[in-house]
PDB file of C-alpha atoms in Angstrom:
ATOM      1  CA  GLU A   1       0.000   0.000   0.000  1.00  0.00           C
ATOM      2  CA  ASP A   2       1.298   3.447  -0.922  1.00  0.00           C
ATOM      3  CA  LYS A   3       1.993   5.687   2.049  1.00  0.00           C
ATOM      4  CA  VAL A   4       3.752   8.851   3.104  1.00  0.00           C
ATOM      5  CA  VAL A   5       4.796   9.342   6.718  1.00  0.00           C
ATOM      6  CA  GLN A   6       5.951  12.630   8.188  1.00  0.00           C
ATOM      7  CA  SER A   7       7.731  13.242  11.455  1.00  0.00           C
ATOM      8  CA  PRO A   8       7.492  14.782  13.878  1.00  0.00           C
ATOM      9  CA  LEU A   9       3.740  15.427  13.846  1.00  0.00           C
ATOM     10  CA  SER A  10       4.241  18.642  15.783  1.00  0.00           C
ATOM     11  CA  LEU A  11       7.134  20.818  16.817  1.00  0.00           C
ATOM     12  CA  VAL A  12       7.520  23.912  18.988  1.00  0.00           C
ATOM     13  CA  VAL A  13      10.665  26.008  18.646  1.00  0.00           C
ATOM     14  CA  HIS A  14      11.822  29.544  19.362  1.00  0.00           C
ATOM     15  CA  GLU A  15      12.706  32.182  16.819  1.00  0.00           C
ATOM     16  CA  GLY A  16      16.185  31.700  15.451  1.00  0.00           C
ATOM     17  CA  ASP A  17      16.186  27.934  15.879  1.00  0.00           C
ATOM     18  CA  THR A  18      16.825  25.560  12.967  1.00  0.00           C
ATOM     19  CA  VAL A  19      14.318  22.792  12.325  1.00  0.00           C
ATOM     20  CA  THR A  20      14.394  19.629  10.237  1.00  0.00           C
ATOM     21  CA  LEU A  21      11.184  18.009   9.072  1.00  0.00           C
ATOM     22  CA  ASN A  22      11.171  14.445   7.796  1.00  0.00           C
ATOM     23  CA  CYS A  23       9.175  12.647   5.141  1.00  0.00           C
ATOM     24  CA  SER A  24       9.473   8.949   4.297  1.00  0.00           C
ATOM     25  CA  TYR A  25       7.512   7.205   1.599  1.00  0.00           C
ATOM     26  CA  GLU A  26       6.561   3.969  -0.079  1.00  0.00           C
ATOM     27  CA  VAL A  27       4.985   4.666  -3.451  1.00  0.00           C
ATOM     28  CA  THR A  28       4.700   2.566  -6.584  1.00  0.00           C
ATOM     29  CA  ASN A  29       6.458   4.102  -9.587  1.00  0.00           C
ATOM     30  CA  PHE A  30       7.748   7.195  -7.835  1.00  0.00           C
ATOM     31  CA  ARG A  31       7.865  10.342  -9.936  1.00  0.00           C
ATOM     32  CA  SER A  32       8.335  13.274  -7.582  1.00  0.00           C
ATOM     33  CA  LEU A  33       8.138  14.467  -3.988  1.00  0.00           C
ATOM     34  CA  LEU A  34       6.652  17.822  -3.114  1.00  0.00           C
ATOM     35  CA  TRP A  35       6.681  20.011  -0.015  1.00  0.00           C
ATOM     36  CA  TYR A  36       3.889  22.456   0.851  1.00  0.00           C
ATOM     37  CA  LYS A  37       3.176  25.017   3.536  1.00  0.00           C
ATOM     38  CA  GLN A  38      -0.390  25.324   4.780  1.00  0.00           C
ATOM     39  CA  GLU A  39      -1.352  28.261   6.968  1.00  0.00           C
ATOM     40  CA  LYS A  40      -5.085  28.733   6.720  1.00  0.00           C
ATOM     41  CA  LYS A  41      -6.712  27.301   3.661  1.00  0.00           C
ATOM     42  CA  ALA A  42      -5.121  25.678   0.623  1.00  0.00           C
ATOM     43  CA  PRO A  43      -1.463  24.597   0.778  1.00  0.00           C
ATOM     44  CA  THR A  44       1.126  26.646  -1.069  1.00  0.00           C
ATOM     45  CA  PHE A  45       3.951  25.063  -3.007  1.00  0.00           C
ATOM     46  CA  LEU A  46       7.512  25.068  -1.652  1.00  0.00           C
ATOM     47  CA  PHE A  47       9.622  22.514  -3.534  1.00  0.00           C
ATOM     48  CA  MET A  48       9.429  19.687  -6.018  1.00  0.00           C
ATOM     49  CA  LEU A  49      12.175  17.049  -5.877  1.00  0.00           C
ATOM     50  CA  THR A  50      12.782  14.379  -8.465  1.00  0.00           C
ATOM     51  CA  SER A  51      16.486  13.557  -8.214  1.00  0.00           C
ATOM     52  CA  SER A  52      18.491  12.234  -5.282  1.00  0.00           C
ATOM     53  CA  GLY A  53      21.102  14.354  -3.597  1.00  0.00           C
ATOM     54  CA  ILE A  54      20.289  17.658  -5.266  1.00  0.00           C
ATOM     55  CA  GLU A  55      19.398  20.302  -2.714  1.00  0.00           C
ATOM     56  CA  LYS A  56      16.654  22.762  -3.521  1.00  0.00           C
ATOM     57  CA  LYS A  57      16.899  26.069  -1.730  1.00  0.00           C
ATOM     58  CA  SER A  58      14.640  29.063  -1.292  1.00  0.00           C
ATOM     59  CA  GLY A  59      15.770  31.651   1.227  1.00  0.00           C
ATOM     60  CA  ARG A  60      15.917  30.013   4.642  1.00  0.00           C
ATOM     61  CA  LEU A  61      14.240  26.843   3.412  1.00  0.00           C
ATOM     62  CA  SER A  62      15.987  23.928   1.769  1.00  0.00           C
ATOM     63  CA  SER A  63      15.115  20.368   0.918  1.00  0.00           C
ATOM     64  CA  ILE A  64      16.799  17.236  -0.336  1.00  0.00           C
ATOM     65  CA  LEU A  65      15.652  13.830  -1.516  1.00  0.00           C
ATOM     66  CA  ASP A  66      17.182  10.386  -0.970  1.00  0.00           C
ATOM     67  CA  LYS A  67      15.585   7.967  -3.423  1.00  0.00           C
ATOM     68  CA  LYS A  68      17.613   5.032  -2.179  1.00  0.00           C
ATOM     69  CA  GLU A  69      16.439   5.367   1.428  1.00  0.00           C
ATOM     70  CA  LEU A  70      13.054   6.753   0.345  1.00  0.00           C
ATOM     71  CA  PHE A  71      12.937   9.937   2.357  1.00  0.00           C
ATOM     72  CA  SER A  72      13.237  13.687   2.153  1.00  0.00           C
ATOM     73  CA  ILE A  73      14.001  16.413   4.662  1.00  0.00           C
ATOM     74  CA  LEU A  74      12.914  20.023   4.801  1.00  0.00           C
ATOM     75  CA  ASN A  75      15.217  22.384   6.694  1.00  0.00           C
ATOM     76  CA  ILE A  76      14.272  25.812   7.950  1.00  0.00           C
ATOM     77  CA  THR A  77      17.079  27.932   9.377  1.00  0.00           C
ATOM     78  CA  ALA A  78      16.745  31.023  11.570  1.00  0.00           C
ATOM     79  CA  THR A  79      13.043  30.359  12.058  1.00  0.00           C
ATOM     80  CA  GLN A  80      10.590  33.234  12.358  1.00  0.00           C
ATOM     81  CA  THR A  81       7.070  33.364  13.770  1.00  0.00           C
ATOM     82  CA  GLY A  82       5.804  33.599  10.202  1.00  0.00           C
ATOM     83  CA  ASP A  83       7.125  30.099   9.604  1.00  0.00           C
ATOM     84  CA  SER A  84       4.428  28.737  11.914  1.00  0.00           C
ATOM     85  CA  ALA A  85       2.267  26.483   9.747  1.00  0.00           C
ATOM     86  CA  VAL A  86       1.532  22.911   8.801  1.00  0.00           C
ATOM     87  CA  TYR A  87       4.160  21.518   6.433  1.00  0.00           C
ATOM     88  CA  LEU A  88       2.932  18.844   4.076  1.00  0.00           C
ATOM     89  CA  CYS A  89       4.909  16.312   2.104  1.00  0.00           C
ATOM     90  CA  ALA A  90       3.345  14.642  -0.936  1.00  0.00           C
ATOM     91  CA  VAL A  91       4.568  11.937  -3.284  1.00  0.00           C
ATOM     92  CA  GLU A  92       3.446  11.515  -6.863  1.00  0.00           C
ATOM     93  CA  GLY A  93       3.455   8.260  -8.805  1.00  0.00           C
ATOM     94  CA  HIS A  94       3.462   7.826 -12.571  1.00  0.00           C
ATOM     95  CA  THR A  95      -0.192   6.791 -12.518  1.00  0.00           C
ATOM     96  CA  GLY A  96      -1.112  10.298 -11.457  1.00  0.00           C
ATOM     97  CA  LYS A  97      -1.830   9.378  -7.879  1.00  0.00           C
ATOM     98  CA  LEU A  98      -0.664  12.006  -5.374  1.00  0.00           C
ATOM     99  CA  ILE A  99      -0.540  11.063  -1.715  1.00  0.00           C
ATOM    100  CA  PHE A 100       0.055  13.385   1.212  1.00  0.00           C
ATOM    101  CA  GLY A 101       1.562  12.717   4.592  1.00  0.00           C
ATOM    102  CA  GLN A 102      -0.176  13.708   7.826  1.00  0.00           C
ATOM    103  CA  GLY A 103       1.724  16.951   8.001  1.00  0.00           C
ATOM    104  CA  THR A 104       4.020  18.477  10.613  1.00  0.00           C
ATOM    105  CA  THR A 105       2.598  21.345  12.656  1.00  0.00           C
ATOM    106  CA  LEU A 106       5.354  23.828  13.383  1.00  0.00           C
ATOM    107  CA  GLN A 107       4.919  26.546  15.977  1.00  0.00           C
ATOM    108  CA  VAL A 108       7.629  29.190  16.253  1.00  0.00           C
ATOM    109  CA  LYS A 109       7.492  31.190  19.473  1.00  0.00           C
ATOM    110  CA  PRO A 110       8.902  34.723  19.737  1.00  0.00           C
TER     111      PRO A 110
ATOM    112  CA  SER B   1      -3.060  31.935 -16.925  1.00  0.00           C
ATOM    113  CA  GLN B   2      -4.034  28.764 -15.134  1.00  0.00           C
ATOM    114  CA  THR B   3      -6.644  28.932 -12.391  1.00  0.00           C
ATOM    115  CA  ILE B   4      -8.820  26.591 -10.438  1.00  0.00           C
ATOM    116  CA  HIS B   5     -12.211  27.416  -8.990  1.00  0.00           C
ATOM    117  CA  GLN B   6     -13.952  25.466  -6.293  1.00  0.00           C
ATOM    118  CA  TRP B   7     -17.385  26.101  -4.786  1.00  0.00           C
ATOM    119  CA  PRO B   8     -19.207  26.534  -2.543  1.00  0.00           C
ATOM    120  CA  ALA B   9     -16.683  27.864  -0.034  1.00  0.00           C
ATOM    121  CA  THR B  10     -18.755  26.906   2.988  1.00  0.00           C
ATOM    122  CA  LEU B  11     -21.684  24.587   3.400  1.00  0.00           C
ATOM    123  CA  VAL B  12     -23.826  23.519   6.337  1.00  0.00           C
ATOM    124  CA  GLN B  13     -25.942  20.490   5.523  1.00  0.00           C
ATOM    125  CA  PRO B  14     -28.196  18.238   7.607  1.00  0.00           C
ATOM    126  CA  VAL B  15     -27.446  14.553   7.966  1.00  0.00           C
ATOM    127  CA  GLY B  16     -28.992  12.582   5.135  1.00  0.00           C
ATOM    128  CA  SER B  17     -29.034  15.453   2.670  1.00  0.00           C
ATOM    129  CA  PRO B  18     -27.216  15.326  -0.694  1.00  0.00           C
ATOM    130  CA  LEU B  19     -23.929  17.047  -1.504  1.00  0.00           C
ATOM    131  CA  SER B  20     -22.400  18.516  -4.608  1.00  0.00           C
ATOM    132  CA  LEU B  21     -19.028  20.265  -4.636  1.00  0.00           C
ATOM    133  CA  GLU B  22     -17.795  21.506  -7.955  1.00  0.00           C
ATOM    134  CA  CYS B  23     -14.352  22.301  -9.264  1.00  0.00           C
ATOM    135  CA  THR B  24     -13.315  23.722 -12.620  1.00  0.00           C
ATOM    136  CA  VAL B  25      -9.879  24.375 -14.065  1.00  0.00           C
ATOM    137  CA  GLU B  26      -9.018  27.062 -16.597  1.00  0.00           C
ATOM    138  CA  GLY B  27      -6.032  27.615 -18.826  1.00  0.00           C
ATOM    139  CA  THR B  28      -4.899  24.037 -19.274  1.00  0.00           C
ATOM    140  CA  SER B  29      -5.974  20.816 -20.968  1.00  0.00           C
ATOM    141  CA  ASN B  30      -6.163  17.223 -19.816  1.00  0.00           C
ATOM    142  CA  PRO B  31      -5.151  17.859 -16.200  1.00  0.00           C
ATOM    143  CA  ASN B  32      -5.038  15.202 -13.511  1.00  0.00           C
ATOM    144  CA  LEU B  33      -7.758  16.146 -11.019  1.00  0.00           C
ATOM    145  CA  TYR B  34      -7.996  15.317  -7.306  1.00  0.00           C
ATOM    146  CA  TRP B  35     -10.379  15.565  -4.404  1.00  0.00           C
ATOM    147  CA  TYR B  36      -8.864  15.605  -0.912  1.00  0.00           C
ATOM    148  CA  ARG B  37     -10.438  15.851   2.509  1.00  0.00           C
ATOM    149  CA  GLN B  38      -8.651  17.334   5.460  1.00  0.00           C
ATOM    150  CA  ALA B  39     -10.096  16.417   8.831  1.00  0.00           C
ATOM    151  CA  ALA B  40      -8.636  18.085  11.890  1.00  0.00           C
ATOM    152  CA  GLY B  41      -5.163  16.746  12.657  1.00  0.00           C
ATOM    153  CA  ARG B  42      -5.224  14.163   9.880  1.00  0.00           C
ATOM    154  CA  GLY B  43      -3.512  15.773   6.944  1.00  0.00           C
ATOM    155  CA  LEU B  44      -4.800  15.596   3.390  1.00  0.00           C
ATOM    156  CA  GLN B  45      -6.591  12.366   2.615  1.00  0.00           C
ATOM    157  CA  LEU B  46      -6.885  11.462  -1.070  1.00  0.00           C
ATOM    158  CA  LEU B  47     -10.504  10.651  -1.902  1.00  0.00           C
ATOM    159  CA  PHE B  48     -10.591  10.471  -5.703  1.00  0.00           C
ATOM    160  CA  TYR B  49      -8.333  11.182  -8.618  1.00  0.00           C
ATOM    161  CA  SER B  50      -8.939  11.321 -12.332  1.00  0.00           C
ATOM    162  CA  VAL B  51      -6.529  11.181 -15.260  1.00  0.00           C
ATOM    163  CA  GLY B  52      -9.198  11.778 -17.922  1.00  0.00           C
ATOM    164  CA  ILE B  53     -12.881  12.277 -18.673  1.00  0.00           C
ATOM    165  CA  GLY B  54     -14.957   9.554 -17.074  1.00  0.00           C
ATOM    166  CA  GLN B  55     -11.878   7.974 -15.432  1.00  0.00           C
ATOM    167  CA  ILE B  56     -12.232   8.031 -11.662  1.00  0.00           C
ATOM    168  CA  SER B  57     -10.072   6.202  -9.128  1.00  0.00           C
ATOM    169  CA  SER B  58     -11.428   5.891  -5.616  1.00  0.00           C
ATOM    170  CA  GLU B  59      -9.005   5.658  -2.733  1.00  0.00           C
ATOM    171  CA  VAL B  60     -11.225   5.387   0.312  1.00  0.00           C
ATOM    172  CA  PRO B  61     -14.485   3.438   0.570  1.00  0.00           C
ATOM    173  CA  GLN B  62     -17.202   5.817   1.712  1.00  0.00           C
ATOM    174  CA  ASN B  63     -20.530   7.290   0.786  1.00  0.00           C
ATOM    175  CA  LEU B  64     -18.974   9.869  -1.520  1.00  0.00           C
ATOM    176  CA  SER B  65     -18.618   9.668  -5.289  1.00  0.00           C
ATOM    177  CA  ALA B  66     -16.871  11.724  -7.945  1.00  0.00           C
ATOM    178  CA  SER B  67     -17.539  12.439 -11.586  1.00  0.00           C
ATOM    179  CA  ARG B  68     -15.666  14.138 -14.396  1.00  0.00           C
ATOM    180  CA  PRO B  69     -18.243  15.054 -17.047  1.00  0.00           C
ATOM    181  CA  GLN B  70     -15.861  17.383 -18.879  1.00  0.00           C
ATOM    182  CA  ASP B  71     -12.080  17.600 -19.193  1.00  0.00           C
ATOM    183  CA  ARG B  72     -11.734  20.450 -16.713  1.00  0.00           C
ATOM    184  CA  GLN B  73     -14.659  19.774 -14.405  1.00  0.00           C
ATOM    185  CA  PHE B  74     -14.568  17.559 -11.326  1.00  0.00           C
ATOM    186  CA  ILE B  75     -17.565  17.034  -9.069  1.00  0.00           C
ATOM    187  CA  LEU B  76     -17.729  15.487  -5.600  1.00  0.00           C
ATOM    188  CA  SER B  77     -21.135  14.165  -4.584  1.00  0.00           C
ATOM    189  CA  SER B  78     -23.014  12.296  -1.941  1.00  0.00           C
ATOM    190  CA  LYS B  79     -26.589  11.067  -1.901  1.00  0.00           C
ATOM    191  CA  LYS B  80     -26.834  11.064   1.912  1.00  0.00           C
ATOM    192  CA  LEU B  81     -24.350  12.890   4.091  1.00  0.00           C
ATOM    193  CA  LEU B  82     -23.070  11.501   7.372  1.00  0.00           C
ATOM    194  CA  LEU B  83     -21.779  13.462  10.341  1.00  0.00           C
ATOM    195  CA  SER B  84     -18.337  12.026   9.640  1.00  0.00           C
ATOM    196  CA  ASP B  85     -18.315  13.708   6.225  1.00  0.00           C
ATOM    197  CA  SER B  86     -17.670  17.059   7.872  1.00  0.00           C
ATOM    198  CA  GLY B  87     -14.308  18.531   6.973  1.00  0.00           C
ATOM    199  CA  PHE B  88     -12.331  20.690   4.616  1.00  0.00           C
ATOM    200  CA  TYR B  89     -12.445  19.540   1.004  1.00  0.00           C
ATOM    201  CA  LEU B  90      -9.816  20.532  -1.495  1.00  0.00           C
ATOM    202  CA  CYS B  91      -9.877  20.148  -5.245  1.00  0.00           C
ATOM    203  CA  ALA B  92      -6.518  20.135  -7.013  1.00  0.00           C
ATOM    204  CA  TRP B  93      -4.929  19.608 -10.409  1.00  0.00           C
ATOM    205  CA  THR B  94      -1.595  18.712 -11.951  1.00  0.00           C
ATOM    206  CA  LEU B  95      -0.406  18.189 -15.477  1.00  0.00           C
ATOM    207  CA  ILE B  96       0.537  14.694 -16.523  1.00  0.00           C
ATOM    208  CA  SER B  97       4.087  15.905 -17.149  1.00  0.00           C
ATOM    209  CA  GLY B  98       4.689  15.851 -13.412  1.00  0.00           C
ATOM    210  CA  ASN B  99       4.309  19.494 -12.661  1.00  0.00           C
ATOM    211  CA  THR B 100       3.403  20.829  -9.265  1.00  0.00           C
ATOM    212  CA  ILE B 101      -0.097  20.530  -7.867  1.00  0.00           C
ATOM    213  CA  TYR B 102      -2.412  23.516  -7.664  1.00  0.00           C
ATOM    214  CA  PHE B 103      -5.223  23.737  -5.154  1.00  0.00           C
ATOM    215  CA  GLY B 104      -8.646  25.286  -5.165  1.00  0.00           C
ATOM    216  CA  GLU B 105      -9.684  27.576  -2.372  1.00  0.00           C
ATOM    217  CA  GLY B 106     -11.288  24.732  -0.433  1.00  0.00           C
ATOM    218  CA  SER B 107     -14.804  24.030   0.824  1.00  0.00           C
ATOM    219  CA  TRP B 108     -15.724  23.823   4.493  1.00  0.00           C
ATOM    220  CA  LEU B 109     -18.497  21.272   4.956  1.00  0.00           C
ATOM    221  CA  THR B 110     -20.308  20.964   8.256  1.00  0.00           C
ATOM    222  CA  VAL B 111     -22.860  18.194   8.546  1.00  0.00           C
ATOM    223  CA  VAL B 112     -25.322  18.813  11.382  1.00  0.00           C
TER     224      VAL B 112
END
């Protein structure tokens, strides 16, 4: 059965801390792994990863994929209160199926 | 430009009543279409996905159904709602080429 598992489920840190969010997966015919940030309504796109070992970076956020060990991490450095959100990992297969993990709820305290 | 519209935004329905949530995509052709439900603390649960007109894959057995009468239209329905159907429903689309997924604005359904 295809599945995506994120850890931790929730995390509380203080501003300036660095956090690492994890996503492991088992999906038939893997095509890509995506990270999203969800604050209130619909998730917003952060990264799409298709190749192992190539880091994607956007400001204080970065992500990398390991297709051998079937996981990805999302790093956020120098966290700010505006980073507080639910972070979702999703994996897409070649059949078009797109499965999400449970999400990690991040709270950044001032 | 590519956009996705989902409606209604909020809905309060009595138990046993029917449901119809509609989603349309503009600015693209032959998208993959998805319906997700997000219950509190449970992430995004895939309900249905479609890779073409009339092609619907169901992921979770339930009293919901989906239809794709046109290339860019995806409808989520129920004949009789249950209390457990309450939640936040999201329509989404991707292109078959493996592009990123785009979400509708979401629909809050409360079954009372």
